[in-house]
Amino acid sequence: MSGLLSQSGLMDKEDACRLDGAGYDSGFAESHSADSQRPFPLHDWCSAHHDLVPAWVNPTVVICGALALLAVTTAAWGAITQRARS
């Protein structure tokens, strides 16, 4: 939650890191600021040892994307086969 607040501008990143129970290394965070701007994989580094994005988030995004692609593919396949039968 603190990572979301820091990204939305509601909370300073340093405060978000401290609220999350981690120290804030401004040099490391600034040198890896491009990581938090990329759409994937999601990262928001406080220090070399702490990321505000929990470890389960990136695999969940991949799995949900794969399931969405599977659903769209299945729906398209069903529509094509139904149209071919009629």
XYZ file of N, CA, C and O in Angstrom:
344
model
N 0.817 -1.192 0.000
C 0.000 0.000 0.000
C 0.858 1.252 0.000
O 0.539 2.213 -0.660
N 1.962 1.224 0.745
C 2.809 2.414 0.802
C 3.453 2.691 -0.546
O 3.679 3.845 -0.899
N 3.736 1.645 -1.328
C 4.277 1.842 -2.671
C 3.288 2.542 -3.568
O 3.637 3.418 -4.353
N 2.019 2.164 -3.472
C 0.976 2.801 -4.250
C 0.849 4.270 -3.876
O 0.702 5.131 -4.737
N 0.928 4.567 -2.599
C 0.828 5.953 -2.156
C 2.007 6.783 -2.632
O 1.859 7.946 -2.982
N 3.195 6.186 -2.689
C 4.357 6.940 -3.140
C 4.284 7.194 -4.635
O 4.686 8.240 -5.119
N 3.773 6.238 -5.414
C 3.653 6.409 -6.861
C 2.572 7.420 -7.205
O 2.659 8.099 -8.215
N 1.528 7.510 -6.420
C 0.430 8.409 -6.730
C 0.729 9.846 -6.317
O -0.022 10.745 -6.640
N 1.817 10.055 -5.604
C 2.168 11.400 -5.173
C 1.545 11.785 -3.847
O 1.709 12.905 -3.387
N 0.815 10.869 -3.217
C 0.186 11.166 -1.936
C 1.167 11.071 -0.776
O 0.915 11.615 0.286
N 2.281 10.368 -0.998
C 3.265 10.189 0.057
C 4.662 10.285 -0.554
O 4.890 9.793 -1.650
N 5.559 10.919 0.159
C 6.948 10.998 -0.269
C 7.534 9.579 -0.291
O 7.224 8.756 0.563
N 8.374 9.297 -1.278
C 8.938 7.946 -1.397
C 9.752 7.569 -0.167
O 9.691 6.433 0.297
N 10.494 8.498 0.363
C 11.285 8.211 1.559
C 10.379 7.838 2.729
O 10.657 6.891 3.470
N 9.264 8.542 2.884
C 8.306 8.210 3.939
C 7.669 6.845 3.694
O 7.448 6.082 4.629
N 7.379 6.540 2.431
C 6.783 5.248 2.094
C 7.740 4.112 2.449
O 7.322 3.073 2.963
N 9.023 4.305 2.183
C 10.016 3.281 2.519
C 10.108 3.082 4.026
O 10.163 1.948 4.512
N 10.102 4.159 4.753
C 10.180 4.050 6.218
C 8.920 3.415 6.784
O 8.983 2.625 7.717
N 7.761 3.756 6.209
C 6.504 3.162 6.654
C 6.490 1.661 6.368
O 5.919 0.882 7.123
N 7.151 1.266 5.304
C 7.233 -0.146 4.932
C 8.294 -0.888 5.745
O 8.503 -2.082 5.551
N 8.986 -0.191 6.616
C 9.974 -0.817 7.486
C 11.354 -0.940 6.883
O 12.141 -1.777 7.295
N 11.654 -0.113 5.877
C 12.952 -0.192 5.204
C 13.649 1.156 5.269
O 13.014 2.190 5.378
N 14.952 1.114 5.182
C 15.716 2.339 5.076
C 15.637 2.873 3.659
O 15.285 2.153 2.716
N 15.947 4.130 3.489
C 15.896 4.754 2.171
C 17.308 5.162 1.768
O 17.963 5.924 2.470
N 17.788 4.642 0.664
C 19.090 4.989 0.111
C 18.833 5.858 -1.115
O 18.513 5.363 -2.195
N 18.951 7.167 -0.952
C 18.596 8.094 -2.028
C 19.470 7.904 -3.263
O 18.986 8.004 -4.391
N 20.749 7.601 -3.081
C 21.633 7.381 -4.221
C 21.214 6.182 -5.044
O 21.141 6.247 -6.275
N 20.908 5.082 -4.366
C 20.473 3.876 -5.073
C 19.115 4.102 -5.728
O 18.897 3.725 -6.880
N 18.193 4.727 -5.001
C 16.846 4.953 -5.535
C 16.890 5.858 -6.768
O 16.195 5.606 -7.752
N 17.720 6.888 -6.739
C 17.817 7.792 -7.891
C 18.504 7.122 -9.074
O 18.122 7.349 -10.219
N 19.511 6.286 -8.809
C 20.190 5.619 -9.915
C 19.310 4.541 -10.559
O 19.562 4.136 -11.687
N 18.275 4.087 -9.856
C 17.343 3.088 -10.395
C 15.945 3.684 -10.595
O 14.959 2.956 -10.621
N 15.856 4.987 -10.745
C 14.538 5.622 -10.911
C 13.864 5.215 -12.211
O 12.639 5.214 -12.312
N 14.645 4.833 -13.232
C 14.043 4.393 -14.506
C 13.263 3.098 -14.313
O 12.305 2.844 -15.049
N 13.646 2.290 -13.324
C 12.935 1.037 -13.068
C 11.478 1.284 -12.678
O 10.601 0.504 -13.018
N 11.227 2.372 -11.962
C 9.854 2.642 -11.525
C 9.024 3.297 -12.626
O 7.814 3.424 -12.486
N 9.654 3.712 -13.719
C 8.928 4.327 -14.827
C 8.543 3.322 -15.906
O 7.678 3.603 -16.730
N 9.191 2.153 -15.911
C 8.881 1.132 -16.908
C 7.552 0.457 -16.572
O 7.221 0.301 -15.400
N 6.816 0.048 -17.608
C 5.538 -0.605 -17.326
C 5.684 -2.011 -16.741
O 4.810 -2.468 -16.019
N 6.798 -2.694 -17.077
C 6.987 -4.044 -16.557
C 8.442 -4.425 -16.648
O 9.074 -4.081 -17.624
N 9.032 -5.106 -15.745
C 8.520 -5.537 -14.453
C 8.402 -4.355 -13.499
O 9.144 -3.379 -13.611
N 7.488 -4.448 -12.591
C 7.215 -3.363 -11.653
C 8.239 -3.363 -10.525
O 8.472 -4.392 -9.897
N 8.851 -2.211 -10.295
C 9.812 -2.030 -9.198
C 9.715 -0.605 -8.691
O 9.430 0.317 -9.451
N 9.943 -0.415 -7.421
C 10.072 0.904 -6.810
C 11.042 0.746 -5.641
O 10.652 0.463 -4.522
N 12.319 0.902 -5.946
C 13.384 0.567 -5.003
C 13.551 1.611 -3.906
O 13.582 2.803 -4.166
N 13.696 1.134 -2.679
C 14.083 1.970 -1.535
C 15.600 1.889 -1.344
O 16.243 2.880 -1.032
N 16.113 0.688 -1.517
C 17.549 0.426 -1.375
C 17.854 -0.833 -2.177
O 16.964 -1.403 -2.806
N 19.093 -1.269 -2.133
C 19.484 -2.463 -2.884
C 18.792 -3.723 -2.362
O 18.692 -4.714 -3.072
N 18.265 -3.657 -1.148
C 17.678 -4.842 -0.529
C 16.172 -4.755 -0.317
O 15.583 -5.686 0.232
N 15.559 -3.643 -0.719
C 14.124 -3.505 -0.460
C 13.423 -2.829 -1.634
O 13.828 -1.769 -2.096
N 12.354 -3.452 -2.088
C 11.519 -2.962 -3.166
C 10.123 -2.746 -2.597
O 9.600 -3.607 -1.891
N 9.510 -1.604 -2.895
C 8.159 -1.350 -2.402
C 7.111 -2.226 -3.098
O 6.029 -2.428 -2.576
N 7.447 -2.756 -4.258
C 6.538 -3.652 -4.971
C 6.758 -5.065 -4.429
O 7.858 -5.602 -4.537
N 5.742 -5.678 -3.842
C 5.916 -7.018 -3.291
C 6.300 -8.038 -4.364
O 5.973 -7.880 -5.543
N 6.965 -9.089 -3.948
C 7.485 -10.094 -4.883
C 6.378 -10.818 -5.641
O 6.601 -11.300 -6.748
N 5.185 -10.895 -5.113
C 4.111 -11.636 -5.770
C 3.429 -10.838 -6.880
O 2.678 -11.411 -7.686
N 3.673 -9.546 -6.981
C 2.945 -8.705 -7.935
C 3.302 -9.039 -9.384
O 2.413 -9.220 -10.218
N 4.588 -9.101 -9.726
C 4.982 -9.349 -11.117
C 4.510 -10.710 -11.632
O 3.960 -10.767 -12.738
N 4.665 -11.810 -10.882
C 4.110 -13.077 -11.376
C 2.586 -13.041 -11.532
O 2.030 -13.635 -12.454
N 1.908 -12.321 -10.654
C 0.460 -12.206 -10.756
C 0.056 -11.467 -12.024
O -0.906 -11.857 -12.698
N 0.777 -10.421 -12.372
C 0.497 -9.683 -13.605
C 0.685 -10.588 -14.820
O -0.142 -10.584 -15.745
N 1.742 -11.377 -14.827
C 2.002 -12.298 -15.942
C 0.895 -13.348 -16.039
O 0.376 -13.625 -17.133
N 0.518 -13.939 -14.925
C -0.521 -14.976 -14.928
C -1.860 -14.398 -15.376
O -2.560 -15.012 -16.201
N -2.233 -13.228 -14.883
C -3.500 -12.610 -15.297
C -3.479 -12.263 -16.782
O -4.488 -12.434 -17.472
N -2.359 -11.790 -17.286
C -2.239 -11.503 -18.713
C -2.376 -12.759 -19.551
O -3.050 -12.760 -20.590
N -1.748 -13.843 -19.105
C -1.841 -15.116 -19.831
C -3.271 -15.651 -19.813
O -3.766 -16.147 -20.833
N -3.946 -15.531 -18.671
C -5.335 -15.983 -18.593
C -6.249 -15.142 -19.480
O -7.166 -15.677 -20.116
N -6.012 -13.842 -19.536
C -6.807 -12.967 -20.407
C -6.583 -13.333 -21.875
O -7.534 -13.393 -22.663
N -5.338 -13.577 -22.250
C -5.035 -13.980 -23.623
C -5.694 -15.320 -23.956
O -6.260 -15.494 -25.048
N -5.663 -16.250 -23.023
C -6.310 -17.543 -23.221
C -7.824 -17.385 -23.387
O -8.433 -18.017 -24.253
N -8.430 -16.518 -22.597
C -9.875 -16.296 -22.688
C -10.257 -15.682 -24.033
O -11.233 -16.094 -24.668
N -9.486 -14.694 -24.488
C -9.767 -14.063 -25.776
C -9.578 -15.066 -26.912
O -10.395 -15.129 -27.845
N -8.510 -15.845 -26.842
C -8.251 -16.855 -27.873
C -9.368 -17.896 -27.912
O -9.835 -18.282 -28.986
N -9.812 -18.363 -26.750
C -10.888 -19.348 -26.678
C -12.188 -18.773 -27.240
O -12.908 -19.454 -27.980
N -12.492 -17.529 -26.898
C -13.706 -16.896 -27.416
C -13.640 -16.738 -28.932
O -14.626 -16.987 -29.640
N -12.506 -16.327 -29.450
C -12.352 -16.173 -30.901
C -12.462 -17.522 -31.593
O -13.119 -17.648 -32.636
N -11.832 -18.553 -31.039
C -11.899 -19.903 -31.613
C -13.346 -20.401 -31.626
O -13.817 -20.958 -32.609
N -14.056 -20.170 -30.536
C -15.456 -20.576 -30.468
C -16.309 -19.855 -31.502
O -17.175 -20.455 -32.145
N -16.077 -18.548 -31.670
C -16.842 -17.781 -32.651
C -16.536 -18.241 -34.069
O -17.444 -18.360 -34.902
N -15.296 -18.538 -34.344
C -14.898 -18.995 -35.700
C -15.492 -20.353 -36.010
O -16.054 -20.570 -37.087
N -15.406 -21.279 -35.068
C -15.948 -22.630 -35.313
C -17.465 -22.611 -35.409
O -18.051 -23.353 -36.197
N -18.117 -21.764 -34.631
C -19.574 -21.670 -34.707
C -20.011 -21.100 -36.056
O -20.966 -21.576 -36.655
N -19.303 -20.083 -36.515
C -19.632 -19.481 -37.808
C -19.365 -20.469 -38.945
O -20.103 -20.516 -39.918
N -18.319 -21.277 -38.819
C -17.992 -22.254 -39.856
C -19.047 -23.358 -39.957
O -19.318 -23.877 -41.036
N -19.655 -23.699 -38.797
C -20.699 -24.735 -38.787
C -22.003 -24.253 -39.385
O -22.778 -25.037 -39.890
N -22.264 -22.943 -39.283
C -23.554 -22.465 -39.780
C -23.537 -22.036 -41.212
O -22.709 -22.047 -41.966
